[in-house]
Amino acid sequence: MSTILITGGTGTFGRDLTALLQPTAHTLRIMSRKPAPPDLPANIEWAVANLATGTGIDEAVRGADIVT
């Protein structure tokens, strides 16, 4: 299945989108300025990145099929 990068994954929209997509067979990559929480579900990846500074963006999008 696809890898879906959810930018702003810890914000209101990102949390809602993650909840909707989590039951699917897709891999979800949550992009946030915050570090990953412990015990992520198996289909969740984490990318620490900052849209304002550009830090971590290349790594976050690498291999993503869809960016939201």
CSV table of N, CA, C and O in Angstrom, one decimal:
chain,number,residue,atom,x,y,z
A,1,MET,N,0.8,-1.2,0.0
A,1,MET,CA,0.0,0.0,0.0
A,1,MET,C,0.9,1.2,0.0
A,1,MET,O,2.1,1.2,0.0
A,2,SER,N,0.3,2.4,0.1
A,2,SER,CA,0.9,3.7,0.0
A,2,SER,C,1.5,4.1,1.3
A,2,SER,O,1.0,3.8,2.4
A,3,THR,N,2.5,5.0,1.3
A,3,THR,CA,3.0,5.7,2.4
A,3,THR,C,2.4,7.1,2.3
A,3,THR,O,2.7,7.8,1.3
A,4,ILE,N,1.7,7.5,3.3
A,4,ILE,CA,1.0,8.8,3.3
A,4,ILE,C,1.7,9.7,4.4
A,4,ILE,O,1.7,9.3,5.6
A,5,LEU,N,2.3,10.8,3.9
A,5,LEU,CA,2.9,11.8,4.9
A,5,LEU,C,1.8,12.8,5.3
A,5,LEU,O,1.2,13.4,4.4
A,6,ILE,N,1.6,12.9,6.6
A,6,ILE,CA,0.6,13.8,7.1
A,6,ILE,C,1.4,15.0,7.8
A,6,ILE,O,1.9,14.8,8.8
A,7,THR,N,1.5,16.1,7.0
A,7,THR,CA,2.2,17.2,7.6
A,7,THR,C,1.3,17.8,8.7
A,7,THR,O,0.0,17.8,8.6
A,8,GLY,N,1.9,18.3,9.7
A,8,GLY,CA,1.1,18.8,10.8
A,8,GLY,C,0.3,17.7,11.5
A,8,GLY,O,-0.8,17.9,11.9
A,9,GLY,N,0.9,16.6,11.6
A,9,GLY,CA,0.2,15.4,12.1
A,9,GLY,C,-0.3,15.4,13.5
A,9,GLY,O,-1.1,14.7,13.9
A,10,THR,N,0.3,16.4,14.3
A,10,THR,CA,-0.2,16.5,15.7
A,10,THR,C,-1.2,17.6,15.9
A,10,THR,O,-1.6,17.8,17.0
A,11,GLY,N,-1.5,18.3,14.8
A,11,GLY,CA,-2.5,19.4,14.9
A,11,GLY,C,-3.9,18.8,14.8
A,11,GLY,O,-4.1,17.6,14.7
A,12,THR,N,-4.9,19.7,14.9
A,12,THR,CA,-6.3,19.2,14.9
A,12,THR,C,-6.6,18.4,13.6
A,12,THR,O,-7.1,17.3,13.7
A,13,PHE,N,-6.4,19.0,12.5
A,13,PHE,CA,-6.7,18.3,11.2
A,13,PHE,C,-5.8,17.0,11.1
A,13,PHE,O,-6.3,16.0,10.7
A,14,GLY,N,-4.6,17.1,11.4
A,14,GLY,CA,-3.7,16.0,11.3
A,14,GLY,C,-4.1,14.8,12.2
A,14,GLY,O,-4.1,13.6,11.8
A,15,ARG,N,-4.5,15.1,13.4
A,15,ARG,CA,-5.0,14.0,14.3
A,15,ARG,C,-6.2,13.4,13.8
A,15,ARG,O,-6.4,12.2,13.8
A,16,ASP,N,-7.2,14.2,13.3
A,16,ASP,CA,-8.4,13.7,12.7
A,16,ASP,C,-8.1,12.8,11.5
A,16,ASP,O,-8.7,11.7,11.3
A,17,LEU,N,-7.3,13.3,10.6
A,17,LEU,CA,-6.9,12.5,9.4
A,17,LEU,C,-6.2,11.2,9.8
A,17,LEU,O,-6.5,10.1,9.2
A,18,THR,N,-5.3,11.2,10.7
A,18,THR,CA,-4.7,10.0,11.2
A,18,THR,C,-5.7,9.0,11.7
A,18,THR,O,-5.6,7.8,11.4
A,19,ALA,N,-6.6,9.5,12.5
A,19,ALA,CA,-7.6,8.6,13.0
A,19,ALA,C,-8.5,7.9,11.9
A,19,ALA,O,-8.8,6.8,12.0
A,20,LEU,N,-8.8,8.7,10.9
A,20,LEU,CA,-9.5,8.1,9.8
A,20,LEU,C,-8.7,7.1,9.0
A,20,LEU,O,-9.3,6.1,8.5
A,21,LEU,N,-7.5,7.4,8.8
A,21,LEU,CA,-6.6,6.5,7.9
A,21,LEU,C,-6.0,5.4,8.6
A,21,LEU,O,-5.6,4.4,8.0
A,22,GLN,N,-5.9,5.4,9.9
A,22,GLN,CA,-5.2,4.4,10.7
A,22,GLN,C,-5.7,3.0,10.5
A,22,GLN,O,-4.9,2.0,10.3
A,23,PRO,N,-7.0,2.8,10.4
A,23,PRO,CA,-7.5,1.4,10.1
A,23,PRO,C,-7.2,0.8,8.7
A,23,PRO,O,-7.4,-0.3,8.5
A,24,THR,N,-6.7,1.7,7.8
A,24,THR,CA,-6.4,1.2,6.5
A,24,THR,C,-5.1,0.5,6.5
A,24,THR,O,-4.3,0.5,7.4
A,25,ALA,N,-4.7,-0.1,5.3
A,25,ALA,CA,-3.5,-0.8,5.2
A,25,ALA,C,-2.3,0.1,4.8
A,25,ALA,O,-1.2,-0.4,4.6
A,26,HIS,N,-2.6,1.4,4.7
A,26,HIS,CA,-1.5,2.4,4.4
A,26,HIS,C,-0.6,2.6,5.5
A,26,HIS,O,-0.9,2.4,6.7
A,27,THR,N,0.7,2.9,5.2
A,27,THR,CA,1.6,3.4,6.2
A,27,THR,C,1.5,4.9,6.4
A,27,THR,O,1.5,5.6,5.4
A,28,LEU,N,1.3,5.3,7.6
A,28,LEU,CA,1.1,6.8,7.8
A,28,LEU,C,2.4,7.3,8.4
A,28,LEU,O,2.9,6.7,9.4
A,29,ARG,N,2.9,8.4,7.8
A,29,ARG,CA,4.1,9.0,8.4
A,29,ARG,C,3.7,10.4,8.9
A,29,ARG,O,3.3,11.3,8.2
A,30,ILE,N,3.7,10.5,10.2
A,30,ILE,CA,3.3,11.7,10.9
A,30,ILE,C,4.5,12.7,10.9
A,30,ILE,O,5.6,12.4,11.4
A,31,MET,N,4.3,13.9,10.4
A,31,MET,CA,5.4,14.9,10.4
A,31,MET,C,5.0,15.9,11.5
A,31,MET,O,3.9,16.4,11.5
A,32,SER,N,5.9,16.2,12.4
A,32,SER,CA,5.7,17.1,13.5
A,32,SER,C,7.0,17.7,13.9
A,32,SER,O,8.1,17.1,13.6
A,33,ARG,N,7.0,18.9,14.5
A,33,ARG,CA,8.2,19.4,15.1
A,33,ARG,C,8.5,18.7,16.4
A,33,ARG,O,9.6,18.9,16.9
A,34,LYS,N,7.6,18.0,17.0
A,34,LYS,CA,7.8,17.3,18.3
A,34,LYS,C,8.4,15.9,18.0
A,34,LYS,O,8.1,15.3,17.0
A,35,PRO,N,9.1,15.4,19.0
A,35,PRO,CA,9.6,14.0,18.9
A,35,PRO,C,8.5,13.0,19.0
A,35,PRO,O,7.4,13.3,19.5
A,36,ALA,N,8.8,11.8,18.5
A,36,ALA,CA,7.8,10.8,18.4
A,36,ALA,C,7.4,10.3,19.8
A,36,ALA,O,8.2,10.2,20.7
A,37,PRO,N,6.1,10.1,20.0
A,37,PRO,CA,5.6,9.5,21.3
A,37,PRO,C,6.1,8.0,21.4
A,37,PRO,O,6.3,7.4,20.4
A,38,PRO,N,6.1,7.5,22.6
A,38,PRO,CA,6.5,6.0,22.7
A,38,PRO,C,5.3,5.2,22.2
A,38,PRO,O,4.2,5.6,22.1
A,39,ASP,N,5.7,4.0,21.8
A,39,ASP,CA,4.7,2.9,21.4
A,39,ASP,C,3.8,3.3,20.3
A,39,ASP,O,2.5,3.3,20.4
A,40,LEU,N,4.4,3.7,19.1
A,40,LEU,CA,3.6,4.0,17.9
A,40,LEU,C,3.0,2.7,17.4
A,40,LEU,O,3.7,1.7,17.4
A,41,PRO,N,1.8,2.8,16.9
A,41,PRO,CA,1.2,1.6,16.2
A,41,PRO,C,2.1,1.1,15.0
A,41,PRO,O,2.9,1.9,14.5
A,42,ALA,N,2.0,-0.1,14.6
A,42,ALA,CA,2.8,-0.7,13.6
A,42,ALA,C,2.8,0.1,12.3
A,42,ALA,O,3.8,0.2,11.6
A,43,ASN,N,1.6,0.7,11.9
A,43,ASN,CA,1.6,1.3,10.6
A,43,ASN,C,1.8,2.8,10.7
A,43,ASN,O,1.6,3.5,9.7
A,44,ILE,N,2.4,3.3,11.8
A,44,ILE,CA,2.7,4.7,11.9
A,44,ILE,C,4.2,4.9,12.0
A,44,ILE,O,4.9,4.3,12.8
A,45,GLU,N,4.7,5.8,11.1
A,45,GLU,CA,6.1,6.2,11.2
A,45,GLU,C,6.1,7.7,11.7
A,45,GLU,O,5.1,8.4,11.6
A,46,TRP,N,7.2,8.2,12.1
A,46,TRP,CA,7.3,9.5,12.6
A,46,TRP,C,8.4,10.3,11.9
A,46,TRP,O,9.5,9.7,11.7
A,47,ALA,N,8.2,11.5,11.6
A,47,ALA,CA,9.3,12.3,11.0
A,47,ALA,C,9.3,13.7,11.7
A,47,ALA,O,8.3,14.4,11.7
A,48,VAL,N,10.4,14.0,12.3
A,48,VAL,CA,10.6,15.3,12.9
A,48,VAL,C,11.0,16.3,11.8
A,48,VAL,O,12.1,16.1,11.2
A,49,ALA,N,10.2,17.3,11.6
A,49,ALA,CA,10.6,18.3,10.5
A,49,ALA,C,9.9,19.6,10.9
A,49,ALA,O,8.9,19.7,11.7
A,50,ASN,N,10.4,20.7,10.2
A,50,ASN,CA,9.8,22.0,10.5
A,50,ASN,C,9.6,22.7,9.1
A,50,ASN,O,10.6,23.0,8.4
A,51,LEU,N,8.4,23.0,8.8
A,51,LEU,CA,8.1,23.7,7.5
A,51,LEU,C,8.7,25.1,7.5
A,51,LEU,O,9.1,25.6,6.4
A,52,ALA,N,8.7,25.8,8.6
A,52,ALA,CA,9.2,27.1,8.6
A,52,ALA,C,10.7,27.2,8.3
A,52,ALA,O,11.2,28.1,7.7
A,53,THR,N,11.5,26.3,8.9
A,53,THR,CA,12.9,26.3,8.7
A,53,THR,C,13.4,25.4,7.6
A,53,THR,O,14.6,25.5,7.1
A,54,GLY,N,12.6,24.4,7.2
A,54,GLY,CA,13.0,23.4,6.2
A,54,GLY,C,13.7,22.2,6.8
A,54,GLY,O,14.0,21.3,6.1
A,55,THR,N,14.0,22.3,8.1
A,55,THR,CA,14.8,21.2,8.7
A,55,THR,C,14.0,19.9,8.7
A,55,THR,O,12.8,19.9,9.0
A,56,GLY,N,14.6,18.8,8.2
A,56,GLY,CA,14.0,17.5,8.2
A,56,GLY,C,13.0,17.2,7.0
A,56,GLY,O,12.4,16.1,6.9
A,57,ILE,N,12.7,18.2,6.2
A,57,ILE,CA,11.7,18.1,5.1
A,57,ILE,C,12.1,17.0,4.1
A,57,ILE,O,11.3,16.1,3.8
A,58,ASP,N,13.3,17.0,3.7
A,58,ASP,CA,13.8,16.0,2.7
A,58,ASP,C,13.6,14.6,3.2
A,58,ASP,O,13.1,13.7,2.5
A,59,GLU,N,14.0,14.4,4.4
A,59,GLU,CA,13.8,13.0,5.0
A,59,GLU,C,12.3,12.7,5.2
A,59,GLU,O,12.0,11.5,5.0
A,60,ALA,N,11.5,13.6,5.5
A,60,ALA,CA,10.1,13.4,5.7
A,60,ALA,C,9.4,12.9,4.5
A,60,ALA,O,8.6,12.0,4.5
A,61,VAL,N,9.7,13.6,3.4
A,61,VAL,CA,9.0,13.3,2.1
A,61,VAL,C,9.6,12.1,1.3
A,61,VAL,O,8.9,11.5,0.5
A,62,ARG,N,10.8,11.7,1.7
A,62,ARG,CA,11.5,10.6,0.9
A,62,ARG,C,10.7,9.4,1.0
A,62,ARG,O,10.4,8.9,2.1
A,63,GLY,N,10.3,8.8,-0.1
A,63,GLY,CA,9.5,7.6,-0.1
A,63,GLY,C,8.0,7.7,0.1
A,63,GLY,O,7.3,6.7,0.0
A,64,ALA,N,7.5,8.9,0.3
A,64,ALA,CA,6.1,9.1,0.5
A,64,ALA,C,5.4,9.1,-0.8
A,64,ALA,O,5.9,9.7,-1.8
A,65,ASP,N,4.3,8.4,-0.9
A,65,ASP,CA,3.5,8.4,-2.1
A,65,ASP,C,2.5,9.5,-2.2
A,65,ASP,O,2.2,9.9,-3.3
A,66,ILE,N,2.0,9.9,-1.0
A,66,ILE,CA,1.0,11.0,-0.9
A,66,ILE,C,1.5,11.9,0.2
A,66,ILE,O,1.9,11.5,1.2
A,67,VAL,N,1.3,13.2,0.0
A,67,VAL,CA,1.6,14.2,1.0
A,67,VAL,C,0.4,15.0,1.2
A,67,VAL,O,-0.2,15.6,0.3
A,68,THR,N,0.0,15.1,2.5
A,68,THR,CA,-1.2,15.9,2.8
A,68,THR,C,-0.8,17.1,3.7
A,68,THR,O,0.2,17.1,4.3
